[in-house]
Structure formats: structure tokens, C-alpha cells
XYZ file of N, CA and C in Angstrom:
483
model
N 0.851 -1.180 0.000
C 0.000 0.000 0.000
C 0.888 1.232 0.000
N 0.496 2.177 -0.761
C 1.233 3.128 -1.112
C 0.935 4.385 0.211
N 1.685 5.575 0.102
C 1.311 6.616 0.961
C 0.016 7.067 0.666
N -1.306 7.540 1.480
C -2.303 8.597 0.672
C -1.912 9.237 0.699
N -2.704 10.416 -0.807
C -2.788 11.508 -1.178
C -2.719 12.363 -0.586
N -1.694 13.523 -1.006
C -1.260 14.541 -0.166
C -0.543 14.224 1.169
N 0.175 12.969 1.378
C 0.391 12.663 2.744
C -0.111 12.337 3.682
N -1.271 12.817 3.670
C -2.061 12.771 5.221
C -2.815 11.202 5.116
N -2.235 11.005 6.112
C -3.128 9.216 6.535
C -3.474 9.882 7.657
N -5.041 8.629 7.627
C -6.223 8.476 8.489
C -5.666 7.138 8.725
N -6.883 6.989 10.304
C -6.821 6.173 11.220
C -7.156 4.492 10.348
N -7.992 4.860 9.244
C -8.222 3.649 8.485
C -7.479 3.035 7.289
N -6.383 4.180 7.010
C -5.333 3.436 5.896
C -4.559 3.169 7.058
N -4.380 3.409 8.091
C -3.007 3.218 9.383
C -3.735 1.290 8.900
N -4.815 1.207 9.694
C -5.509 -0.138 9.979
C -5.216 -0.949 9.053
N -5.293 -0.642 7.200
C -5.474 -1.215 6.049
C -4.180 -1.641 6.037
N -2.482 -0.872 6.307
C -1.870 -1.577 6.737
C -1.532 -3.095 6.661
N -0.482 -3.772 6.103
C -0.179 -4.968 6.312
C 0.507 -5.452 7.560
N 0.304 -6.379 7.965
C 1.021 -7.146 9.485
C 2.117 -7.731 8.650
N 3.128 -7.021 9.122
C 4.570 -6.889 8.615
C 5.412 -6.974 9.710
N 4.970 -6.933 10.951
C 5.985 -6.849 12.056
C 6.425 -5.543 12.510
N 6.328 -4.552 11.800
C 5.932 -3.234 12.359
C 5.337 -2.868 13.191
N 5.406 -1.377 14.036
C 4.322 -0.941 14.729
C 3.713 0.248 13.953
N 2.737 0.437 13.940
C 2.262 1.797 12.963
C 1.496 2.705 14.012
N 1.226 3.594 13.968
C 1.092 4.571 14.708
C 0.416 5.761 14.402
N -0.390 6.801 14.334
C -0.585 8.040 13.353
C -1.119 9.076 14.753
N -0.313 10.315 14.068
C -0.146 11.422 15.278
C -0.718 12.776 14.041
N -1.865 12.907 14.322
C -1.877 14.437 13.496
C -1.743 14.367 12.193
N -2.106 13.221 11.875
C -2.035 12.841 10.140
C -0.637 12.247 9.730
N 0.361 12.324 10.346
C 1.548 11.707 10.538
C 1.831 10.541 10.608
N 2.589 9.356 9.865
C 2.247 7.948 10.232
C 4.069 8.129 11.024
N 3.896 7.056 12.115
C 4.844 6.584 12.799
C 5.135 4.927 12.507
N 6.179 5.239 11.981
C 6.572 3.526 11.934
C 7.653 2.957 13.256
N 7.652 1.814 13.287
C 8.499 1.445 14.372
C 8.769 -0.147 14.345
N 10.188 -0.251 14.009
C 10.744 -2.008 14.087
C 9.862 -2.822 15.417
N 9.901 -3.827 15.345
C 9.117 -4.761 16.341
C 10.887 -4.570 17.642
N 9.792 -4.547 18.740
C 11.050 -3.923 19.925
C 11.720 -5.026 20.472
N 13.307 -4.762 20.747
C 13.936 -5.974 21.351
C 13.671 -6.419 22.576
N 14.514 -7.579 22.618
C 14.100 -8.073 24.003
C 14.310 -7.490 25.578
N 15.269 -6.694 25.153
C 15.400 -5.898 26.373
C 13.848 -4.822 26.802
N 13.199 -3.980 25.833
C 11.732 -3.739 25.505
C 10.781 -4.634 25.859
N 11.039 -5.832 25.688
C 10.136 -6.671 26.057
C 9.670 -7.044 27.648
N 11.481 -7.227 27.999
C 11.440 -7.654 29.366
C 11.183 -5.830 30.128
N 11.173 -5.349 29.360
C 11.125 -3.765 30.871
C 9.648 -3.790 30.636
N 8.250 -4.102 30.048
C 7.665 -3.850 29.629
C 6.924 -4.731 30.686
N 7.150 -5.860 31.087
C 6.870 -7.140 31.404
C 7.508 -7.338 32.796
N 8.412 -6.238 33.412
C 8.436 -5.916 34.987
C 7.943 -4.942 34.857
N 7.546 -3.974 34.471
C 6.491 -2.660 34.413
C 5.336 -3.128 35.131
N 4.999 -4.553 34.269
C 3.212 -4.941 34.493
C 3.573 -5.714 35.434
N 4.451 -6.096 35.946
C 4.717 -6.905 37.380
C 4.308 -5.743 38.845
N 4.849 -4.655 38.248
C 4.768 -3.755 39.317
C 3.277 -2.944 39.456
N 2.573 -2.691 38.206
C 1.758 -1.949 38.285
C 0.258 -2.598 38.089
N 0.036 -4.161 37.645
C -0.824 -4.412 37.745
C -1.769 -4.846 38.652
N -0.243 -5.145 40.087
C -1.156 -5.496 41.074
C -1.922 -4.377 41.928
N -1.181 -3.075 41.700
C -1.638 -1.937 42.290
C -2.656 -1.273 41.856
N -3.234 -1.707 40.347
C -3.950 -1.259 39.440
C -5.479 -1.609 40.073
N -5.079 -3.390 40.506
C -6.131 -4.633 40.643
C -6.600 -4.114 42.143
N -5.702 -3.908 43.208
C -5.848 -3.732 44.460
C -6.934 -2.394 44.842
N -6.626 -1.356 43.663
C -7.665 -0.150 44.611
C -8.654 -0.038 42.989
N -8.713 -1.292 42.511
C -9.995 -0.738 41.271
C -9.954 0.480 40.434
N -8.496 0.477 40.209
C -8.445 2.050 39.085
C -8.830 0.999 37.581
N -9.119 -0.204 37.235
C -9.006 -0.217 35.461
C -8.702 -1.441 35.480
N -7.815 -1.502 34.362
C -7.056 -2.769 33.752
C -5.421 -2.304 33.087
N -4.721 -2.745 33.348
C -3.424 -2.856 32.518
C -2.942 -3.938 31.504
N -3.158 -3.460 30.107
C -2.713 -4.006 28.945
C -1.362 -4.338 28.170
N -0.840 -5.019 27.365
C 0.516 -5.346 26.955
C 0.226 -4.525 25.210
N 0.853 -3.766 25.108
C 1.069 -3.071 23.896
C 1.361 -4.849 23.011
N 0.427 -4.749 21.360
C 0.226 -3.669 20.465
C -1.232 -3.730 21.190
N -1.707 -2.465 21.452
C -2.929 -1.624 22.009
C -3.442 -0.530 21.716
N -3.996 -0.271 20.532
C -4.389 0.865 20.507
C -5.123 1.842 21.667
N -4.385 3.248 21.492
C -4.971 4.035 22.392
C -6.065 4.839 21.268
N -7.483 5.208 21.760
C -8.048 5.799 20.795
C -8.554 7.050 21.712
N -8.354 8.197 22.024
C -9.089 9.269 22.210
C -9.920 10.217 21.410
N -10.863 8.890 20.920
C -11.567 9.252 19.857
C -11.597 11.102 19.380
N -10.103 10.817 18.606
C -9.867 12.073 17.977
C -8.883 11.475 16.172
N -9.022 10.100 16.084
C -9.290 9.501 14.829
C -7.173 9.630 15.078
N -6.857 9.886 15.993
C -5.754 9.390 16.432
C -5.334 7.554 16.164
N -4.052 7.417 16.270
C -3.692 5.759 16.560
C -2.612 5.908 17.130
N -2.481 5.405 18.465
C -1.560 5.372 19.533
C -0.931 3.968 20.486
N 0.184 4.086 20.570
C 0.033 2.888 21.250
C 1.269 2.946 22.092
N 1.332 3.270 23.628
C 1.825 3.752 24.053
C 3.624 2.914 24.675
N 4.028 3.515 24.641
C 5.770 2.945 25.197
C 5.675 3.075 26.573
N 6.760 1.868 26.992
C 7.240 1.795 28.020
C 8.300 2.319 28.100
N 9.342 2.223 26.757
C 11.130 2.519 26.840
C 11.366 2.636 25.505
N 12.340 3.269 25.413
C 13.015 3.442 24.367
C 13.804 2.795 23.498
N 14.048 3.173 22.295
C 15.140 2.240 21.137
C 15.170 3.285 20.333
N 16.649 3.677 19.851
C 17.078 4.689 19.092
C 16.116 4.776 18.272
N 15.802 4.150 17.643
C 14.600 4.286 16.264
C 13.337 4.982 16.648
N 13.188 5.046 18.060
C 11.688 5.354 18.575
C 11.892 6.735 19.376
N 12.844 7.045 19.455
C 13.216 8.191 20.612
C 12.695 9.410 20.078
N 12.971 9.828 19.009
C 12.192 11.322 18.465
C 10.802 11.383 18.952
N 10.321 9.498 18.286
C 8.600 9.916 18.550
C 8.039 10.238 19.863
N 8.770 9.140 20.727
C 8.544 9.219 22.234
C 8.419 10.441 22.438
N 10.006 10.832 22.378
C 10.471 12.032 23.005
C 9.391 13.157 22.855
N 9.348 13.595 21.547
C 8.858 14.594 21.258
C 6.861 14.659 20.585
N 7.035 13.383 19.242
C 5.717 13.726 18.607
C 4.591 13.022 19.798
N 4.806 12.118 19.877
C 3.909 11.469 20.794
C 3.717 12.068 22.436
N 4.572 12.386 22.805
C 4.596 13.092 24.397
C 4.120 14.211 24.031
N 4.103 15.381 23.143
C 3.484 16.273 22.629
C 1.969 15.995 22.234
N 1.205 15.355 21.774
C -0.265 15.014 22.061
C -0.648 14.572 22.962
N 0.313 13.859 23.875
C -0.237 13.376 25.114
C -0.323 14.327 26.000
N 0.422 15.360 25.785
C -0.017 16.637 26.603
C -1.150 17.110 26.182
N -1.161 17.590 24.790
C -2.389 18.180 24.734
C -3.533 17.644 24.559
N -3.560 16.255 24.724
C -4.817 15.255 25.362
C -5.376 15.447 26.660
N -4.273 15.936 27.665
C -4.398 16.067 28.779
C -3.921 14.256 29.755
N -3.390 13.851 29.071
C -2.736 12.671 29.807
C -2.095 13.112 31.078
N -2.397 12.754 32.228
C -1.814 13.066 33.211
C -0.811 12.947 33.458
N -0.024 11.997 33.188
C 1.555 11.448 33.776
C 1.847 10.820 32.277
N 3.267 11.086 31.704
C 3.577 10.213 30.283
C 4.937 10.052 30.848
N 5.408 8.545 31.682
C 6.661 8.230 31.270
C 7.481 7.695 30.248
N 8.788 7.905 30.116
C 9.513 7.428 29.279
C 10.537 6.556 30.359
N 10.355 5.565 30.085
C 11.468 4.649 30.558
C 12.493 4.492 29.655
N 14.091 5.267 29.844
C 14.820 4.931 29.249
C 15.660 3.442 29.658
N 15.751 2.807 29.079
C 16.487 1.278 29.655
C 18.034 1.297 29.271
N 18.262 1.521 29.139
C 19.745 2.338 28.658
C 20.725 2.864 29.744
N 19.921 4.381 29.860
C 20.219 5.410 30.941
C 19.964 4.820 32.377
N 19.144 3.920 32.170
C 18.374 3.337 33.433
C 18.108 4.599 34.676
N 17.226 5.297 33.260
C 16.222 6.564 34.328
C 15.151 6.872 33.569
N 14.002 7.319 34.436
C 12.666 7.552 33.763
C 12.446 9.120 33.691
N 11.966 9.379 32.300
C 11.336 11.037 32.254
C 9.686 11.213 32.309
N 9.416 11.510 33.464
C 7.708 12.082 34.217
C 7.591 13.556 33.362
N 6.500 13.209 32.178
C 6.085 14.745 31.745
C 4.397 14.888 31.807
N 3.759 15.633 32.232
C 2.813 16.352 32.686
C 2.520 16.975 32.009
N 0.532 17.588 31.314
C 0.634 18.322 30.411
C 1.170 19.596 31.163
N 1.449 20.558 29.946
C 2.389 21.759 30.653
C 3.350 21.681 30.903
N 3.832 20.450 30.863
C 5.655 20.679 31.789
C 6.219 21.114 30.001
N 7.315 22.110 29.800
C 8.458 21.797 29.271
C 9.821 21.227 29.387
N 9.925 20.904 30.241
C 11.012 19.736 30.271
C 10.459 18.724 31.754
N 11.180 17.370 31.208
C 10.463 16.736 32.039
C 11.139 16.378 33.626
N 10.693 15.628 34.712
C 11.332 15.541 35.869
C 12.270 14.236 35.399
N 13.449 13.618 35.660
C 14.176 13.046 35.409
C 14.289 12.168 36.876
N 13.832 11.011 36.778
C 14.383 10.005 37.946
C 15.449 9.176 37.500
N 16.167 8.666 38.777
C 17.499 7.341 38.473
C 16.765 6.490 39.776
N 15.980 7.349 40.920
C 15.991 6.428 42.049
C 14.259 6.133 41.926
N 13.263 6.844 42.160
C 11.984 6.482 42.291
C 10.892 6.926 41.787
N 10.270 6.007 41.228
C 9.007 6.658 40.489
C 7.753 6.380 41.568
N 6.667 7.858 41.390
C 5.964 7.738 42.054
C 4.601 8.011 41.190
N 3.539 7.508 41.348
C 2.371 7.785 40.814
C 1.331 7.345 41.104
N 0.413 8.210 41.649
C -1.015 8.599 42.704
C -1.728 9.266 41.583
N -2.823 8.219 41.411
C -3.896 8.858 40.572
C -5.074 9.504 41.054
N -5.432 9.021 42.378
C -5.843 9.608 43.338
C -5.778 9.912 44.321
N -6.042 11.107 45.266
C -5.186 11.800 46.515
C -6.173 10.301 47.495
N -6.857 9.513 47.521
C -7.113 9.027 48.472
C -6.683 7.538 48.509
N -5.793 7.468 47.463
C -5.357 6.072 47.353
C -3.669 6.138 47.616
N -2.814 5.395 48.461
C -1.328 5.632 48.873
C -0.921 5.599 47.012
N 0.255 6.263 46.973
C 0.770 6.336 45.347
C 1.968 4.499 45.612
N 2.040 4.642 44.101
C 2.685 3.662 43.912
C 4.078 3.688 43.701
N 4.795 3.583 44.700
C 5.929 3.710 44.242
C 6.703 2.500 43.778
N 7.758 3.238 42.946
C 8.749 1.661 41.928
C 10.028 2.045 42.282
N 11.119 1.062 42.721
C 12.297 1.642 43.312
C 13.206 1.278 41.919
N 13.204 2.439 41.192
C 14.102 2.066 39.613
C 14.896 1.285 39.838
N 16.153 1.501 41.294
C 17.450 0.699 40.669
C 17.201 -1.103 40.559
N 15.821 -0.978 41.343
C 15.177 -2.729 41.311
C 14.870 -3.370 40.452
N 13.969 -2.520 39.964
C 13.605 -2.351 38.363
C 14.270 -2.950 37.208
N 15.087 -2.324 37.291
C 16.361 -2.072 36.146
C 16.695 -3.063 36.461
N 17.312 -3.373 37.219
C 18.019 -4.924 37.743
C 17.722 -6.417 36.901
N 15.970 -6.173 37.338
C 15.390 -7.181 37.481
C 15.017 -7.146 35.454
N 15.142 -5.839 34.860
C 15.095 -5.901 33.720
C 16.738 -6.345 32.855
N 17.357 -6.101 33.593
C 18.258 -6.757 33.014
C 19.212 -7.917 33.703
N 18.393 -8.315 34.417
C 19.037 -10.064 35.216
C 19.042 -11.017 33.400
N 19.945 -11.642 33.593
C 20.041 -12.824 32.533
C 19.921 -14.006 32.951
């Protein structure tokens, strides 16, 4: 399938798409492509949901999902959100995608770098983000204790062999 006309892809040529092993993505008419993520991606992704699903389950905020997941804020968007980074993905993270997630109003957008082995907390409004190495914290509601993740554990446990 070729690019549409004039550039701009919709949420339904993103879909039309072949399963190629790609991730596809579309931000503002923008398509995002992205290699299928290594295993190091895999495993931070997969102590992420070790840590946060039981806290998720315990005070009834939802459900926690394993990306490929579309996020839809029915704004004909296609999203699908990161845990961490890979050179190939860092612009989008960094910038196109954390940039609508602000102006979605997403409350908290981390970036887990696995690399740096530190996380960037951006908030809509923030221009630059808070930078952890030691602890992430996140309280979705003032009446529920926040969850904290002790990174250097984290990390560890993401990269034990």
C-alpha cells in the first residue's frame, strides 16, 4: 500500500496496513513507523506490568494491557503507548507522541529509558520533564497511597540474565 494523497493518513489506511511486524502509529495525520522492539523492551515492559498491575487490581483504578494496544481518544488518532526506548523510537517518544499526550491532557507520560536506566515524568504543561534514576511515584488519586517503583530494582530485574 502506497502513501495517501497529499500525505495525510487516516486512522483507516493506518488499519489497512499490512502485518509486517511493524508498529504503525498516526499522530496528526503523521504515520509513525516502528521495528518490532527488542528483548530488552520486552522484558522492561513485562516488569512494568509486574509492578503496576497489582496496584492497578488492588484499589480498582481499570485494567493494565501489553502493547500492540491501541490508544483511541476518539480524535481519529492511533496510539500505542511505550514503556522505553530504542534509538529508532526516541524522536517519537520524546517529542511527537509526548506532545499530544499533553495536549490530550494525559496526566503522567513516562519514558522509561532502559539504557540510561532513568525515567522522564512529563505532565501536560511541563516543558522539560522531571528526570528520575531512584523512584518513580504515581497517585492517581489523593485518596489512594501512590505507587511507588524503586528504579534501581527495576532495572536490575530488567536486566538479570
Amino acid at each position: 500500500m502506497g502513501m495517501p494523497a497529499a500525505g495525510f493518513w487516516t486512522r483507516d489506511s493506518v488499519l489497512a496496513l499490512p502485518e509486517d511486524g511493524n508498529r504503525y502509529e498516526l499522530v496528526d495525520g503523521k504515520l509513525l513507523v516502528s521495528p518490532s522492539p527488542r528483548g530488552a523492551h520486552q522484558a522492561g515492559v513485562a516488569e512494568l506490568f509486574r509492578l503496576v498491575d497489582p496496584y492497578v487490581r488492588a484499589h480498582r483504578m481499570g485494567r493494565v494491557c501489553f502493547s500492540p494496544a491501541d490508544l483511541d481518544f476518539r480524535s481519529g488518532q492511533l496510539l500505542q503507548p511505550d514503556l522505553s526506548l530504542s534509538p529508532s523510537t526516541a524522536h517519537h517518544d520524546r517529542v511527537t507522541k509526548r506532545q499530544y499526550y499533553q495536549r490530550a491532557g494525559v496526566p503522567v507520560y513516562w519514558i522509561i529509558d532502559l539504557d540510561l536506566r532513568s525515567v522522564e515524568v512529563w505532565s501536560p504543561g511541563d516543558r522539560a520533564p522531571v528526570t528520575t534514576k531512584h523512584r518513580l511515584l504515581w497517585q492517581s488519586d489523593i485518596g489512594i497511597p501512590p505507587l511507588v517503583i524503586d528504579l534501581p530494582r527495576y532495572f536490575r530485574a530488567v536486566w538479570a540474565e
